[in-house]
PDB file of C-alpha atoms in Angstrom:
ATOM      1  CA  MET A  94      30.592  24.649  18.863  1.00  0.00           C
ATOM      2  CA  VAL A  95      33.078  23.461  21.192  1.00  0.00           C
ATOM      3  CA  LYS A  96      32.555  23.469  25.789  1.00  0.00           C
ATOM      4  CA  ILE A  97      34.952  25.302  27.040  1.00  0.00           C
ATOM      5  CA  LEU A  98      35.482  25.240  30.586  1.00  0.00           C
ATOM      6  CA  VAL A  99      36.678  28.685  31.872  1.00  0.00           C
ATOM      7  CA  TYR A 100      38.943  29.273  35.483  1.00  0.00           C
ATOM      8  CA  PRO A 101      37.597  32.297  37.415  1.00  0.00           C
ATOM      9  CA  SER A 102      34.468  29.908  36.086  1.00  0.00           C
ATOM     10  CA  ASN A 103      32.392  33.177  36.757  1.00  0.00           C
ATOM     11  CA  SER A 104      34.361  35.724  35.228  1.00  0.00           C
ATOM     12  CA  LEU A 105      32.986  37.851  32.515  1.00  0.00           C
ATOM     13  CA  ILE A 106      36.189  38.905  30.542  1.00  0.00           C
ATOM     14  CA  LEU A 107      36.224  35.059  29.506  1.00  0.00           C
ATOM     15  CA  SER A 108      33.088  33.849  29.312  1.00  0.00           C
ATOM     16  CA  ASP A 109      32.357  37.036  27.040  1.00  0.00           C
ATOM     17  CA  LEU A 110      35.496  36.055  24.702  1.00  0.00           C
ATOM     18  CA  VAL A 111      33.953  31.916  24.194  1.00  0.00           C
ATOM     19  CA  ALA A 112      31.148  33.422  23.269  1.00  0.00           C
ATOM     20  CA  ARG A 113      32.382  36.265  21.164  1.00  0.00           C
ATOM     21  CA  PHE A 114      34.582  33.618  19.009  1.00  0.00           C
ATOM     22  CA  GLY A 115      31.881  30.930  18.847  1.00  0.00           C
ATOM     23  CA  HIS A 116      32.210  28.410  21.158  1.00  0.00           C
ATOM     24  CA  GLU A 117      29.944  27.247  24.679  1.00  0.00           C
ATOM     25  CA  PRO A 118      31.170  29.348  28.032  1.00  0.00           C
ATOM     26  CA  LEU A 119      31.100  26.526  30.745  1.00  0.00           C
ATOM     27  CA  THR A 120      30.212  28.896  33.244  1.00  0.00           C
ATOM     28  CA  LEU A 121      29.170  28.328  37.280  1.00  0.00           C
ATOM     29  CA  MET A 122      26.327  30.619  36.917  1.00  0.00           C
ATOM     30  CA  ARG A 123      24.648  27.663  34.224  1.00  0.00           C
ATOM     31  CA  VAL A 124      25.306  25.144  37.347  1.00  0.00           C
ATOM     32  CA  ILE A 125      23.180  27.598  40.085  1.00  0.00           C
ATOM     33  CA  ARG A 126      20.678  28.431  38.217  1.00  0.00           C
ATOM     34  CA  GLN A 127      19.618  24.290  37.398  1.00  0.00           C
ATOM     35  CA  LYS A 128      19.645  24.457  40.851  1.00  0.00           C
ATOM     36  CA  ILE A 129      17.509  27.158  41.653  1.00  0.00           C
ATOM     37  CA  LYS A 130      14.814  26.092  38.978  1.00  0.00           C
ATOM     38  CA  GLU A 131      14.629  22.501  40.040  1.00  0.00           C
ATOM     39  CA  VAL A 132      11.683  21.525  41.311  1.00  0.00           C
ATOM     40  CA  GLY A 133      11.028  18.886  43.831  1.00  0.00           C
ATOM     41  CA  ILE A 134      11.641  18.306  47.431  1.00  0.00           C
ATOM     42  CA  ASP A 135      14.475  19.864  47.293  1.00  0.00           C
ATOM     43  CA  SER A 136      13.034  22.404  46.205  1.00  0.00           C
ATOM     44  CA  PRO A 137      14.506  26.320  46.572  1.00  0.00           C
ATOM     45  CA  PRO A 138      15.287  28.426  49.381  1.00  0.00           C
ATOM     46  CA  ILE A 139      16.667  24.383  50.448  1.00  0.00           C
ATOM     47  CA  ASN A 140      19.473  24.263  46.934  1.00  0.00           C
ATOM     48  CA  VAL A 141      22.474  22.440  48.893  1.00  0.00           C
ATOM     49  CA  THR A 142      21.125  18.832  49.840  1.00  0.00           C
ATOM     50  CA  PRO A 143      23.233  15.787  51.343  1.00  0.00           C
ATOM     51  CA  GLU A 144      23.329  14.377  47.682  1.00  0.00           C
ATOM     52  CA  ASP A 145      26.405  17.284  46.999  1.00  0.00           C
ATOM     53  CA  PRO A 146      28.774  16.830  49.234  1.00  0.00           C
ATOM     54  CA  LYS A 147      29.042  13.011  48.557  1.00  0.00           C
ATOM     55  CA  LYS A 148      29.551  13.815  44.336  1.00  0.00           C
ATOM     56  CA  GLY A 149      32.404  16.238  46.552  1.00  0.00           C
ATOM     57  CA  LEU A 150      33.687  12.961  47.298  1.00  0.00           C
ATOM     58  CA  LYS A 151      34.570  12.378  43.588  1.00  0.00           C
ATOM     59  CA  TYR A 152      37.172  14.765  43.904  1.00  0.00           C
ATOM     60  CA  ALA A 153      38.836  15.285  47.725  1.00  0.00           C
ATOM     61  CA  ALA A 154      38.107  12.826  50.708  1.00  0.00           C
ATOM     62  CA  VAL A 155      36.207  13.772  53.796  1.00  0.00           C
ATOM     63  CA  ASP A 156      38.641  15.332  56.448  1.00  0.00           C
ATOM     64  CA  VAL A 157      39.152  18.351  53.479  1.00  0.00           C
ATOM     65  CA  PRO A 158      36.728  20.864  54.553  1.00  0.00           C
ATOM     66  CA  SER A 159      33.564  20.208  53.299  1.00  0.00           C
ATOM     67  CA  GLY A 160      34.002  23.896  51.404  1.00  0.00           C
ATOM     68  CA  VAL A 161      35.993  22.168  48.960  1.00  0.00           C
ATOM     69  CA  ARG A 162      33.630  19.213  48.674  1.00  0.00           C
ATOM     70  CA  GLY A 163      30.358  21.513  47.716  1.00  0.00           C
ATOM     71  CA  ARG A 164      32.299  24.171  45.218  1.00  0.00           C
ATOM     72  CA  MET A 165      33.833  20.956  43.829  1.00  0.00           C
ATOM     73  CA  ALA A 166      30.987  19.748  43.272  1.00  0.00           C
ATOM     74  CA  LEU A 167      29.011  22.630  41.695  1.00  0.00           C
ATOM     75  CA  LEU A 168      31.928  22.662  39.861  1.00  0.00           C
ATOM     76  CA  ASP A 169      31.722  18.903  38.733  1.00  0.00           C
ATOM     77  CA  PRO A 170      29.309  19.425  35.822  1.00  0.00           C
ATOM     78  CA  LEU A 171      31.809  21.631  34.420  1.00  0.00           C
ATOM     79  CA  ILE A 172      34.697  19.600  34.150  1.00  0.00           C
ATOM     80  CA  GLU A 173      32.964  16.601  33.283  1.00  0.00           C
ATOM     81  CA  GLU A 174      31.349  18.237  30.246  1.00  0.00           C
ATOM     82  CA  SER A 175      34.336  20.599  28.845  1.00  0.00           C
ATOM     83  CA  GLU A 176      36.527  19.413  25.490  1.00  0.00           C
ATOM     84  CA  ALA A 177      38.763  22.801  26.546  1.00  0.00           C
ATOM     85  CA  ALA A 178      39.852  24.730  29.881  1.00  0.00           C
ATOM     86  CA  ILE A 179      41.600  28.240  29.606  1.00  0.00           C
ATOM     87  CA  ILE A 180      43.040  28.794  32.807  1.00  0.00           C
ATOM     88  CA  VAL A 181      43.676  32.526  34.204  1.00  0.00           C
ATOM     89  CA  HIS A 182      46.486  33.242  36.509  1.00  0.00           C
ATOM     90  CA  GLU A 183      46.393  34.741  39.660  1.00  0.00           C
ATOM     91  CA  ALA A 184      43.065  36.775  38.896  1.00  0.00           C
ATOM     92  CA  ASP A 185      42.919  39.221  41.886  1.00  0.00           C
ATOM     93  CA  TYR A 186      39.830  38.557  43.168  1.00  0.00           C
ATOM     94  CA  SER A 187      40.851  34.645  43.363  1.00  0.00           C
ATOM     95  CA  PHE A 188      41.409  34.645  47.411  1.00  0.00           C
ATOM     96  CA  GLY A 189      39.135  33.548  50.352  1.00  0.00           C
ATOM     97  CA  CYS A 190      39.622  31.350  52.998  1.00  0.00           C
ATOM     98  CA  MET A 191      41.247  27.696  52.614  1.00  0.00           C
ATOM     99  CA  GLY A 192      37.882  26.493  51.207  1.00  0.00           C
ATOM    100  CA  CYS A 193      38.383  28.655  48.816  1.00  0.00           C
ATOM    101  CA  ALA A 194      42.023  28.822  48.154  1.00  0.00           C
ATOM    102  CA  ARG A 195      42.111  24.752  48.017  1.00  0.00           C
ATOM    103  CA  THR A 196      39.547  24.156  45.502  1.00  0.00           C
ATOM    104  CA  ASN A 197      40.906  26.850  43.209  1.00  0.00           C
ATOM    105  CA  GLU A 198      44.178  24.272  43.331  1.00  0.00           C
ATOM    106  CA  LEU A 199      41.845  21.175  42.615  1.00  0.00           C
ATOM    107  CA  ALA A 200      40.007  22.262  40.408  1.00  0.00           C
ATOM    108  CA  LYS A 201      43.230  23.738  38.276  1.00  0.00           C
ATOM    109  CA  TYR A 202      44.826  20.126  38.758  1.00  0.00           C
ATOM    110  CA  ILE A 203      41.671  18.069  37.545  1.00  0.00           C
ATOM    111  CA  ILE A 204      42.014  20.660  34.539  1.00  0.00           C
ATOM    112  CA  ARG A 205      45.392  19.925  33.556  1.00  0.00           C
ATOM    113  CA  ASN A 206      45.032  15.998  33.934  1.00  0.00           C
ATOM    114  CA  LYS A 207      42.178  16.116  32.126  1.00  0.00           C
ATOM    115  CA  ASP A 208      43.516  14.769  28.593  1.00  0.00           C
ATOM    116  CA  ILE A 209      41.825  18.630  26.871  1.00  0.00           C
ATOM    117  CA  PRO A 210      43.667  21.166  24.774  1.00  0.00           C
ATOM    118  CA  ARG A 211      44.196  24.030  27.012  1.00  0.00           C
ATOM    119  CA  LEU A 212      45.090  27.689  27.185  1.00  0.00           C
ATOM    120  CA  GLU A 213      46.780  29.724  30.575  1.00  0.00           C
ATOM    121  CA  LEU A 214      47.295  32.657  31.265  1.00  0.00           C
ATOM    122  CA  ALA A 215      47.524  35.929  33.231  1.00  0.00           C
ATOM    123  CA  TYR A 216      45.373  38.838  33.588  1.00  0.00           C
ATOM    124  CA  PRO A 217      46.974  42.287  31.031  1.00  0.00           C
ATOM    125  CA  THR A 218      47.766  44.747  33.366  1.00  0.00           C
ATOM    126  CA  CYS A 219      48.129  47.604  29.926  1.00  0.00           C
ATOM    127  CA  ASP A 220      46.395  48.004  26.992  1.00  0.00           C
ATOM    128  CA  ASP A 221      49.185  45.689  25.255  1.00  0.00           C
ATOM    129  CA  GLU A 222      48.609  43.052  26.952  1.00  0.00           C
ATOM    130  CA  ALA A 223      45.424  43.180  26.652  1.00  0.00           C
ATOM    131  CA  ARG A 224      45.222  42.911  22.662  1.00  0.00           C
ATOM    132  CA  ASP A 225      47.860  39.982  23.139  1.00  0.00           C
ATOM    133  CA  PHE A 226      45.389  38.403  25.694  1.00  0.00           C
ATOM    134  CA  VAL A 227      42.054  38.745  23.700  1.00  0.00           C
ATOM    135  CA  ARG A 228      44.459  36.953  20.434  1.00  0.00           C
ATOM    136  CA  LYS A 229      45.773  34.887  22.387  1.00  0.00           C
ATOM    137  CA  ILE A 230      42.196  33.229  22.672  1.00  0.00           C
ATOM    138  CA  ARG A 231      40.995  34.096  19.309  1.00  0.00           C
ATOM    139  CA  ASP A 232      43.608  32.040  18.096  1.00  0.00           C
ATOM    140  CA  PHE A 233      43.153  29.535  20.521  1.00  0.00           C
ATOM    141  CA  CYS A 234      39.268  29.416  19.771  1.00  0.00           C
ATOM    142  CA  GLU A 235      39.948  29.431  16.079  1.00  0.00           C
ATOM    143  CA  SER A 236      42.210  26.633  16.749  1.00  0.00           C
ATOM    144  CA  LEU A 237      39.648  24.682  18.398  1.00  0.00           C
ATOM    145  CA  THR A 238      37.005  25.090  15.602  1.00  0.00           C
ATOM    146  CA  ARG A 239      39.317  23.521  13.066  1.00  0.00           C
ATOM    147  CA  LYS A 240      40.172  20.660  15.408  1.00  0.00           C
ATOM    148  CA  ALA A 241      36.298  20.179  15.975  1.00  0.00           C
ATOM    149  CA  GLU A 242      35.657  20.626  11.366  1.00  0.00           C
ATOM    150  CA  ALA A 243      38.595  18.309  10.646  1.00  0.00           C
ATOM    151  CA  LEU A 244      36.967  15.292  13.094  1.00  0.00           C
ATOM    152  CA  THR A 245      33.794  15.926  11.078  1.00  0.00           C
TER     153      THR A 245
ATOM    154  CA  MET B 245      10.147  30.103  37.534  1.00  0.00           C
ATOM    155  CA  VAL B 246       9.466  29.169  33.641  1.00  0.00           C
ATOM    156  CA  SER B 247      11.905  26.440  32.981  1.00  0.00           C
ATOM    157  CA  ASP B 248      13.498  27.785  29.994  1.00  0.00           C
ATOM    158  CA  GLU B 249      13.775  31.498  31.302  1.00  0.00           C
ATOM    159  CA  ILE B 250      17.645  32.786  31.514  1.00  0.00           C
ATOM    160  CA  THR B 251      19.136  35.864  33.010  1.00  0.00           C
ATOM    161  CA  LYS B 252      22.617  37.432  30.998  1.00  0.00           C
ATOM    162  CA  MET B 253      23.667  40.678  32.618  1.00  0.00           C
ATOM    163  CA  VAL B 254      24.970  43.526  30.329  1.00  0.00           C
ATOM    164  CA  VAL B 255      27.896  44.540  31.240  1.00  0.00           C
ATOM    165  CA  LEU B 256      29.192  48.040  29.111  1.00  0.00           C
ATOM    166  CA  ALA B 257      32.891  49.165  29.851  1.00  0.00           C
ATOM    167  CA  ASP B 258      33.919  52.372  31.049  1.00  0.00           C
ATOM    168  CA  SER B 259      35.059  53.502  28.089  1.00  0.00           C
ATOM    169  CA  SER B 260      32.391  52.624  25.878  1.00  0.00           C
ATOM    170  CA  PRO B 261      30.776  55.842  24.551  1.00  0.00           C
ATOM    171  CA  ILE B 262      27.304  54.395  25.227  1.00  0.00           C
ATOM    172  CA  LEU B 263      25.028  54.474  28.866  1.00  0.00           C
ATOM    173  CA  PRO B 264      23.158  51.732  30.554  1.00  0.00           C
ATOM    174  CA  SER B 265      20.193  53.931  29.994  1.00  0.00           C
ATOM    175  CA  GLU B 266      20.829  54.327  26.184  1.00  0.00           C
ATOM    176  CA  LEU B 267      21.183  50.630  26.271  1.00  0.00           C
ATOM    177  CA  ALA B 268      17.953  50.089  28.566  1.00  0.00           C
ATOM    178  CA  LEU B 269      15.787  52.197  25.556  1.00  0.00           C
ATOM    179  CA  ARG B 270      17.344  50.657  23.254  1.00  0.00           C
ATOM    180  CA  ALA B 271      16.158  47.457  24.784  1.00  0.00           C
ATOM    181  CA  TYR B 272      12.803  48.572  25.101  1.00  0.00           C
ATOM    182  CA  GLU B 273      12.700  49.734  21.068  1.00  0.00           C
ATOM    183  CA  LEU B 274      13.163  46.249  20.385  1.00  0.00           C
ATOM    184  CA  SER B 275      10.050  45.228  22.202  1.00  0.00           C
ATOM    185  CA  THR B 276      10.316  41.706  22.979  1.00  0.00           C
ATOM    186  CA  ASP B 277       9.280  39.918  25.898  1.00  0.00           C
ATOM    187  CA  ALA B 278      12.555  40.132  28.253  1.00  0.00           C
ATOM    188  CA  ILE B 279      12.468  41.924  30.603  1.00  0.00           C
ATOM    189  CA  VAL B 280      14.897  43.686  31.206  1.00  0.00           C
ATOM    190  CA  LYS B 281      16.805  45.549  34.375  1.00  0.00           C
ATOM    191  CA  GLU B 282      18.881  49.016  34.601  1.00  0.00           C
ATOM    192  CA  THR B 283      21.866  48.383  36.169  1.00  0.00           C
ATOM    193  CA  CYS B 284      24.320  50.303  37.063  1.00  0.00           C
ATOM    194  CA  PHE B 285      26.777  48.986  34.702  1.00  0.00           C
ATOM    195  CA  GLY B 286      24.721  48.254  31.963  1.00  0.00           C
ATOM    196  CA  LEU B 287      21.140  45.943  32.173  1.00  0.00           C
ATOM    197  CA  ILE B 288      20.066  42.796  33.261  1.00  0.00           C
ATOM    198  CA  VAL B 289      17.423  40.558  30.826  1.00  0.00           C
ATOM    199  CA  THR B 290      15.451  37.488  32.172  1.00  0.00           C
ATOM    200  CA  GLY B 291      13.412  35.461  29.937  1.00  0.00           C
ATOM    201  CA  SER B 292      13.116  32.909  27.558  1.00  0.00           C
ATOM    202  CA  GLU B 293      16.137  31.841  25.703  1.00  0.00           C
ATOM    203  CA  LYS B 294      15.194  32.732  22.288  1.00  0.00           C
ATOM    204  CA  GLU B 295      13.994  36.446  23.224  1.00  0.00           C
ATOM    205  CA  VAL B 296      17.295  36.875  25.884  1.00  0.00           C
ATOM    206  CA  ASN B 297      19.918  35.820  22.972  1.00  0.00           C
ATOM    207  CA  GLU B 298      17.658  37.918  20.421  1.00  0.00           C
ATOM    208  CA  THR B 299      18.035  40.722  23.246  1.00  0.00           C
ATOM    209  CA  ILE B 300      21.629  41.051  22.900  1.00  0.00           C
ATOM    210  CA  LYS B 301      22.463  40.670  19.737  1.00  0.00           C
ATOM    211  CA  GLU B 302      21.357  43.902  19.010  1.00  0.00           C
ATOM    212  CA  LEU B 303      22.243  45.702  21.848  1.00  0.00           C
ATOM    213  CA  ARG B 304      26.157  44.161  20.624  1.00  0.00           C
ATOM    214  CA  ARG B 305      24.913  46.353  17.584  1.00  0.00           C
ATOM    215  CA  LEU B 306      25.335  49.589  19.534  1.00  0.00           C
ATOM    216  CA  ASP B 307      29.487  49.142  20.878  1.00  0.00           C
ATOM    217  CA  PRO B 308      30.611  45.323  19.901  1.00  0.00           C
ATOM    218  CA  SER B 309      33.656  45.468  21.655  1.00  0.00           C
ATOM    219  CA  GLY B 310      32.549  47.526  24.601  1.00  0.00           C
ATOM    220  CA  ILE B 311      29.399  45.905  24.958  1.00  0.00           C
ATOM    221  CA  PHE B 312      30.325  42.402  27.289  1.00  0.00           C
ATOM    222  CA  VAL B 313      27.781  39.861  28.356  1.00  0.00           C
ATOM    223  CA  LYS B 314      27.782  36.864  30.921  1.00  0.00           C
ATOM    224  CA  ASP B 315      25.077  34.138  32.147  1.00  0.00           C
ATOM    225  CA  ARG B 316      23.625  34.811  36.095  1.00  0.00           C
ATOM    226  CA  GLY B 317      22.344  32.076  38.131  1.00  0.00           C
ATOM    227  CA  PHE B 318      19.666  33.942  40.001  1.00  0.00           C
ATOM    228  CA  PRO B 319      16.890  35.948  38.351  1.00  0.00           C
ATOM    229  CA  PRO B 320      16.419  39.899  39.035  1.00  0.00           C
ATOM    230  CA  GLY B 321      14.332  40.234  42.816  1.00  0.00           C
ATOM    231  CA  ASP B 322      15.706  37.292  43.780  1.00  0.00           C
ATOM    232  CA  SER B 323      15.263  37.102  47.380  1.00  0.00           C
ATOM    233  CA  ARG B 324      18.479  35.375  47.791  1.00  0.00           C
ATOM    234  CA  ARG B 325      20.433  38.036  46.584  1.00  0.00           C
ATOM    235  CA  CYS B 326      17.741  41.121  46.201  1.00  0.00           C
ATOM    236  CA  ARG B 327      19.444  43.989  48.527  1.00  0.00           C
ATOM    237  CA  ALA B 328      16.367  45.147  49.549  1.00  0.00           C
ATOM    238  CA  VAL B 329      15.417  41.794  51.050  1.00  0.00           C
ATOM    239  CA  ARG B 330      19.233  40.894  52.849  1.00  0.00           C
ATOM    240  CA  GLY B 331      19.095  44.137  54.110  1.00  0.00           C
ATOM    241  CA  GLY B 332      21.669  46.113  51.738  1.00  0.00           C
ATOM    242  CA  GLY B 333      25.531  45.268  50.770  1.00  0.00           C
ATOM    243  CA  PRO B 334      26.634  44.259  47.748  1.00  0.00           C
ATOM    244  CA  ARG B 335      25.578  41.560  46.018  1.00  0.00           C
ATOM    245  CA  PRO B 336      28.133  38.006  46.141  1.00  0.00           C
ATOM    246  CA  GLY B 337      29.793  38.747  42.831  1.00  0.00           C
ATOM    247  CA  PHE B 338      30.080  42.555  43.320  1.00  0.00           C
ATOM    248  CA  HIS B 339      33.604  43.006  44.003  1.00  0.00           C
ATOM    249  CA  GLN B 340      34.888  40.207  41.141  1.00  0.00           C
ATOM    250  CA  LEU B 341      32.518  42.380  38.636  1.00  0.00           C
ATOM    251  CA  GLU B 342      34.630  45.736  40.135  1.00  0.00           C
ATOM    252  CA  ARG B 343      37.427  43.994  38.894  1.00  0.00           C
ATOM    253  CA  GLU B 344      36.950  42.780  35.678  1.00  0.00           C
ATOM    254  CA  SER B 345      35.547  46.172  34.935  1.00  0.00           C
ATOM    255  CA  CYS B 346      38.321  47.991  36.023  1.00  0.00           C
ATOM    256  CA  ILE B 347      40.201  45.795  32.897  1.00  0.00           C
ATOM    257  CA  LEU B 348      37.057  45.885  30.035  1.00  0.00           C
ATOM    258  CA  PRO B 349      38.429  49.130  29.285  1.00  0.00           C
ATOM    259  CA  SER B 350      41.807  47.109  28.169  1.00  0.00           C
ATOM    260  CA  ILE B 351      39.691  44.338  26.826  1.00  0.00           C
ATOM    261  CA  SER B 352      37.683  46.510  24.145  1.00  0.00           C
ATOM    262  CA  TYR B 353      41.213  48.096  23.143  1.00  0.00           C
ATOM    263  CA  GLY B 354      42.474  44.821  22.346  1.00  0.00           C
ATOM    264  CA  LEU B 355      39.271  43.776  20.169  1.00  0.00           C
ATOM    265  CA  GLU B 356      39.808  46.680  18.680  1.00  0.00           C
ATOM    266  CA  THR B 357      43.288  46.429  17.376  1.00  0.00           C
ATOM    267  CA  ILE B 358      43.476  42.551  17.881  1.00  0.00           C
ATOM    268  CA  ASP B 359      45.476  42.287  14.125  1.00  0.00           C
ATOM    269  CA  GLU B 360      47.310  44.717  14.587  1.00  0.00           C
ATOM    270  CA  PRO B 361      50.621  44.754  14.974  1.00  0.00           C
ATOM    271  CA  LEU B 362      52.153  42.985  18.277  1.00  0.00           C
ATOM    272  CA  ASP B 363      55.925  44.022  17.908  1.00  0.00           C
ATOM    273  CA  ALA B 364      57.560  47.034  17.551  1.00  0.00           C
ATOM    274  CA  LYS B 365      59.395  47.358  14.591  1.00  0.00           C
ATOM    275  CA  GLY B 366      55.494  47.030  13.656  1.00  0.00           C
ATOM    276  CA  ARG B 367      54.413  49.860  15.375  1.00  0.00           C
ATOM    277  CA  GLU B 368      55.131  53.502  14.354  1.00  0.00           C
ATOM    278  CA  LYS B 369      57.509  54.899  15.815  1.00  0.00           C
ATOM    279  CA  ARG B 370      56.023  58.223  17.810  1.00  0.00           C
ATOM    280  CA  GLU B 371      57.988  61.544  18.262  1.00  0.00           C
ATOM    281  CA  LYS B 372      59.246  62.365  21.526  1.00  0.00           C
ATOM    282  CA  LEU B 373      58.780  65.568  22.341  1.00  0.00           C
ATOM    283  CA  LYS B 374      61.327  67.945  21.930  1.00  0.00           C
ATOM    284  CA  ILE B 375      62.116  69.622  26.093  1.00  0.00           C
ATOM    285  CA  GLY B 376      61.727  73.304  24.322  1.00  0.00           C
ATOM    286  CA  ARG B 377      58.498  72.656  22.861  1.00  0.00           C
ATOM    287  CA  PHE B 378      57.071  71.442  26.372  1.00  0.00           C
ATOM    288  CA  ILE B 379      58.935  74.227  27.732  1.00  0.00           C
ATOM    289  CA  GLU B 380      56.785  77.015  25.200  1.00  0.00           C
ATOM    290  CA  ILE B 381      53.291  75.209  25.877  1.00  0.00           C
ATOM    291  CA  ILE B 382      54.039  75.201  29.494  1.00  0.00           C
ATOM    292  CA  ASP B 383      54.650  79.239  28.888  1.00  0.00           C
ATOM    293  CA  GLU B 384      51.348  78.903  27.031  1.00  0.00           C
ATOM    294  CA  GLN B 385      49.334  77.746  29.496  1.00  0.00           C
ATOM    295  CA  SER B 386      50.837  79.510  32.109  1.00  0.00           C
ATOM    296  CA  LYS B 387      49.906  82.887  29.599  1.00  0.00           C
ATOM    297  CA  GLU B 388      46.324  82.006  29.862  1.00  0.00           C
ATOM    298  CA  ASP B 389      45.880  80.933  32.797  1.00  0.00           C
ATOM    299  CA  VAL B 390      46.979  84.184  34.073  1.00  0.00           C
ATOM    300  CA  ASN B 391      44.164  85.899  31.393  1.00  0.00           C
ATOM    301  CA  GLY B 392      41.416  83.938  32.816  1.00  0.00           C
TER     302      GLY B 392
END
């Protein structure tokens, strides 16, 4: 089972398809769950600690909008653990202020620079495109399975 | 919160013949220790990882290509997300879920027909409706409307 980072990182369709084809999707929801379950001085409701912007500094300088560093701090564990990635371009809902837009671009840039198998595609707009979309994801997942089996 | 407790969202495609109430009924019939919350789009299931995965595996059998599952960070009713506590309005993530829900029927179709040929040559050719037959249909429909 390969850990596949999906982008947008909270996509229902991508995380379901990756799990359906036998791999583990790395999603933002996992990180959020860890944050709210942690018990300690920094327990909920204060989940964001001064450590988070520091983690974000690994990816972006202090003069970058703070939203970018905060979001990269959440994406950091997913990027570190990922063994493959699926990126969907121009998702309709991937818009926002400069923090979100720059985070999206930075995250995709970092994933592309990482030496891992990657699939890039667009959301389907009709049934035929959806079939092609699902098939590409299935073929990608099967190729990762074969690669993992060859290594073991 | 129990340390190994997870929450997952079960979302039904619009094209699925299953209703959220039927899903909830089936989840209750399974009598697992998972807590089930029925929503307009499907269910939210909370419990230990084993219980939740077992429940979802059984629920998927109702419509394998029409049921989609994703993780959820917050448990249901969490005050940081509860609309009753926060004064109403959509929860964060609603608009994304709504947008992806529009695509789910196509994804279901894709899952069901995944091994069918994609190229035009491999597909069956459907005959076009001739204009004469189209006019007949219009006439028949008009007569039916007039006769009630």
